[in-house]
C-alpha positions as a LaTeX table, in Angstrom:
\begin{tabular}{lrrr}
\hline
Residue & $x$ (\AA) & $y$ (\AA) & $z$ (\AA) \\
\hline
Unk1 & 6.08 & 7.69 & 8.40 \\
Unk2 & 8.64 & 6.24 & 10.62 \\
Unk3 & 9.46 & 2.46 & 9.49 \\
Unk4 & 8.29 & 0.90 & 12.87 \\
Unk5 & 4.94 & $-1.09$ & 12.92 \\
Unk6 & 3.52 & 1.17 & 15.41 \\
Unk7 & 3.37 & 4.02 & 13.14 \\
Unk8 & 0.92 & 2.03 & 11.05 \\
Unk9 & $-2.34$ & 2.10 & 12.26 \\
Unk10 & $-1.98$ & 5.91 & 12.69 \\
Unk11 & $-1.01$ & 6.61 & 9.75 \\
Unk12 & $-4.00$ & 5.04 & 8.29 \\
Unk13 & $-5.99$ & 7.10 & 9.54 \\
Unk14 & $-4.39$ & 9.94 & 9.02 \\
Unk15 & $-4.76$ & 9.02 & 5.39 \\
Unk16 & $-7.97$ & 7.79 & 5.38 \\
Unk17 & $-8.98$ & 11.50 & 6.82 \\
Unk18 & $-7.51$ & 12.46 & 3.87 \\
Unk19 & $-9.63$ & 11.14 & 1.56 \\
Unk20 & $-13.15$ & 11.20 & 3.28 \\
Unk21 & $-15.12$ & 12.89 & 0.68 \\
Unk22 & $-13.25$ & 11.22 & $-2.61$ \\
Unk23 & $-13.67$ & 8.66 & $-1.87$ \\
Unk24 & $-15.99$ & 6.98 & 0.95 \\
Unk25 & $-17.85$ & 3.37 & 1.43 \\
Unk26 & $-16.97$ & 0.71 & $-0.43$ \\
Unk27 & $-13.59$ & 2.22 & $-1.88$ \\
Unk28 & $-12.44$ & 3.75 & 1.59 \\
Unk29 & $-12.34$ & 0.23 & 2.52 \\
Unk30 & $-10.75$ & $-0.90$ & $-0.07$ \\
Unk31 & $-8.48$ & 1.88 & 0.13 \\
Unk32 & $-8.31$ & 1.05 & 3.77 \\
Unk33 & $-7.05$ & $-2.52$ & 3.14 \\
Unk34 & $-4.28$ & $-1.59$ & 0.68 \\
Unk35 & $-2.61$ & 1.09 & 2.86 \\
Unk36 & $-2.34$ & $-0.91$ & 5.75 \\
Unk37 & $-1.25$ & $-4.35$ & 3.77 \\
Unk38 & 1.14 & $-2.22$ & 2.08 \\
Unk39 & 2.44 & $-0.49$ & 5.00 \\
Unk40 & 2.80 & $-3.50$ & 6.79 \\
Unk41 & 4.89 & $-5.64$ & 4.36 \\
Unk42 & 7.61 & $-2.60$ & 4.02 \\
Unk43 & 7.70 & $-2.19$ & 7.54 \\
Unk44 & 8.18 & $-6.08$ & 8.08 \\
Unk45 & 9.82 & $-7.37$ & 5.11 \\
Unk46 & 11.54 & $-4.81$ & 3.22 \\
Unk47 & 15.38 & $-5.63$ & 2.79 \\
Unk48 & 16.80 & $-1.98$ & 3.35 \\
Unk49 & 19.74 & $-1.15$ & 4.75 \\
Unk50 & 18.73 & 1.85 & 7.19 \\
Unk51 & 15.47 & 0.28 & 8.84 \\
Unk52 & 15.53 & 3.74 & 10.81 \\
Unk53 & 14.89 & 5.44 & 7.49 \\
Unk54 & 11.27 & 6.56 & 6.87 \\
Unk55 & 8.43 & 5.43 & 4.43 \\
Unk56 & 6.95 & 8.43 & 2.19 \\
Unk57 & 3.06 & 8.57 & 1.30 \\
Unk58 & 1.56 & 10.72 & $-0.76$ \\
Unk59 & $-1.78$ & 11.64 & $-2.21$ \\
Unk60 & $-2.54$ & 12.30 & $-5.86$ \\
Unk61 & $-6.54$ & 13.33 & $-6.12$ \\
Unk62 & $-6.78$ & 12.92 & $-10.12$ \\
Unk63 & $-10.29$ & 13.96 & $-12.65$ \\
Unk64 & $-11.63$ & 9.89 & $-11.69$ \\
Unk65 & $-9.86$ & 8.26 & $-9.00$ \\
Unk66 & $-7.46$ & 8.97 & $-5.89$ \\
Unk67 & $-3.61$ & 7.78 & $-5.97$ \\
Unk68 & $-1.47$ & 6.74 & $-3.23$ \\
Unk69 & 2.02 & 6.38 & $-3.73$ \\
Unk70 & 3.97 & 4.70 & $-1.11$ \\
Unk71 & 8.09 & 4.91 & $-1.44$ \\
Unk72 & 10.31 & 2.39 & $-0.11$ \\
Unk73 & 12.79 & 3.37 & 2.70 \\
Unk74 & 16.32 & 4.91 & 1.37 \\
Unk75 & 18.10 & 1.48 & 0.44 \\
Unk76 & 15.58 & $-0.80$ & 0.21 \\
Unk77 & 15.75 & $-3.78$ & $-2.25$ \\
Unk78 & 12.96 & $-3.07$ & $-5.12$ \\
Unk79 & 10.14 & $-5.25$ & $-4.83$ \\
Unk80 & 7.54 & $-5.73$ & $-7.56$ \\
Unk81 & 4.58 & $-7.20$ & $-5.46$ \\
Unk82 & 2.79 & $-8.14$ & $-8.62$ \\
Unk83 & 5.39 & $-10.51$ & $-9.21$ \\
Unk84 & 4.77 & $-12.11$ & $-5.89$ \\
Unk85 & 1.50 & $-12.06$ & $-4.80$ \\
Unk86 & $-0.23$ & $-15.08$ & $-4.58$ \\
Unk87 & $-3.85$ & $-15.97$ & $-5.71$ \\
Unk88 & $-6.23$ & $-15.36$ & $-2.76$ \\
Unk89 & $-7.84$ & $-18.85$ & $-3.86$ \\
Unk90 & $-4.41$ & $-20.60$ & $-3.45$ \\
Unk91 & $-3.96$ & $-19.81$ & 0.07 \\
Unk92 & $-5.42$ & $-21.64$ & 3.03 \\
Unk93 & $-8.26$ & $-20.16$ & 4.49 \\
Unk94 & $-6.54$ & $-20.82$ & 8.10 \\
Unk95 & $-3.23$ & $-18.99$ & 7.03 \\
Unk96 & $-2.33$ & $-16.42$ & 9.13 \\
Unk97 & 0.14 & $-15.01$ & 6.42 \\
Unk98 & 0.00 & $-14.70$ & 2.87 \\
Unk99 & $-2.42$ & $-12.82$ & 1.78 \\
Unk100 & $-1.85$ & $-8.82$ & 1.87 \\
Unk101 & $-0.15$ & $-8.78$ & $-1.63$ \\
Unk102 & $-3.49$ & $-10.83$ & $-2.75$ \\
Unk103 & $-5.49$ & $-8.51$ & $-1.09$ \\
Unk104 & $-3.72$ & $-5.04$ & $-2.70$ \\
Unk105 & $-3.77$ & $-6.44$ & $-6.15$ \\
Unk106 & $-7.54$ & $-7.50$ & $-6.05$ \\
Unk107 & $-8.41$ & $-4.32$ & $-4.27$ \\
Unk108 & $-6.86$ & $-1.46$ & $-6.01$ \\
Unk109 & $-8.03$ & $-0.87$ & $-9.37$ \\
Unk110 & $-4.80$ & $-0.65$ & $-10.36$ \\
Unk111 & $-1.18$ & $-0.96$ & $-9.39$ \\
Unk112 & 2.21 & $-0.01$ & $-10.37$ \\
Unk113 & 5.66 & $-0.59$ & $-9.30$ \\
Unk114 & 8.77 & 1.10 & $-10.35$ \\
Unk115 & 11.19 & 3.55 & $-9.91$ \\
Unk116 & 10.67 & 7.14 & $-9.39$ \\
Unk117 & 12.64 & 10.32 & $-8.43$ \\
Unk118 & 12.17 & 10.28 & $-5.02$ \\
Unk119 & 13.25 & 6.17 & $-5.30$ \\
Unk120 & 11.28 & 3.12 & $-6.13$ \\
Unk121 & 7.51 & 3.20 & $-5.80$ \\
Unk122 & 4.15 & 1.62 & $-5.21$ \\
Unk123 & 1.46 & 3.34 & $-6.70$ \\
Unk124 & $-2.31$ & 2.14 & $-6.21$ \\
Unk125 & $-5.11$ & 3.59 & $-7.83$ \\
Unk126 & $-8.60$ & 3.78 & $-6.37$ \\
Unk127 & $-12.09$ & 4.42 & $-8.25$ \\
Unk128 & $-15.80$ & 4.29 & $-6.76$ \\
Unk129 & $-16.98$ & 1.40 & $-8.27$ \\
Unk130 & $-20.79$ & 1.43 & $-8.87$ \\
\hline
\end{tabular}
């Protein structure tokens, strides 16, 4: 995906076709939510020293959930957003900012951050929940 924020909304759904059919309600919107917050804060506040350089998705369908891993642009500064997301309850409910790490950690059912081969890595994990 090219780092601009016009390339986000597309991509979304481009993902989100994706997935119709592993996952759908409920945890496509939850799914829906991450992706773009996610998106977003690499496109706006990654520290990377090629902003031309572009974001890599990809899709892991696994036996009980869906992955999404989501690679920082060549260069960028690692950032662990479970280390900096704020409580969703400690944020004013008129905030226009603040809240997308909030919002990935409460709805992914899980979420890692670290390096990888292709470079460092956000990997959220998605299950139907009943």
């Amino acid at each position: 995906m090219p780092n601009q924020i016009e390339a986000i909304d597309p991509m979304v759904l481009t993902l989100k076709s994706h997935v119709d059919g592993a996952l759908s309600g409920e945890a496509l919107f939850r799914f829906d939510i991450c992706l773009s917050e996610a998106l977003a804060n690499l496109v706006l506040h990654a520290e990377t020293t090629d902003k031309s350089a572009p974001i890599t998705v990809k899709i892991r369908h696994e036996a009980e959930s869906l992955s999404t891993e989501i690679f920082d642009p060549k260069g960028a500064v690692a950032f662990d957003i479970r280390d900096k997301a704020r409580a969703l309850d400690e944020i004013d409910a008129l905030a226009e900012n603040g809240r997308g790490l909030g919002l990935i950690l409460e709805c992914a059912d899980q979420v890692d951050y670290g390096p990888a081969p292709e470079g460092n890595r956000l990997k959220l994990t998605f299950k139907a929940r009943g």
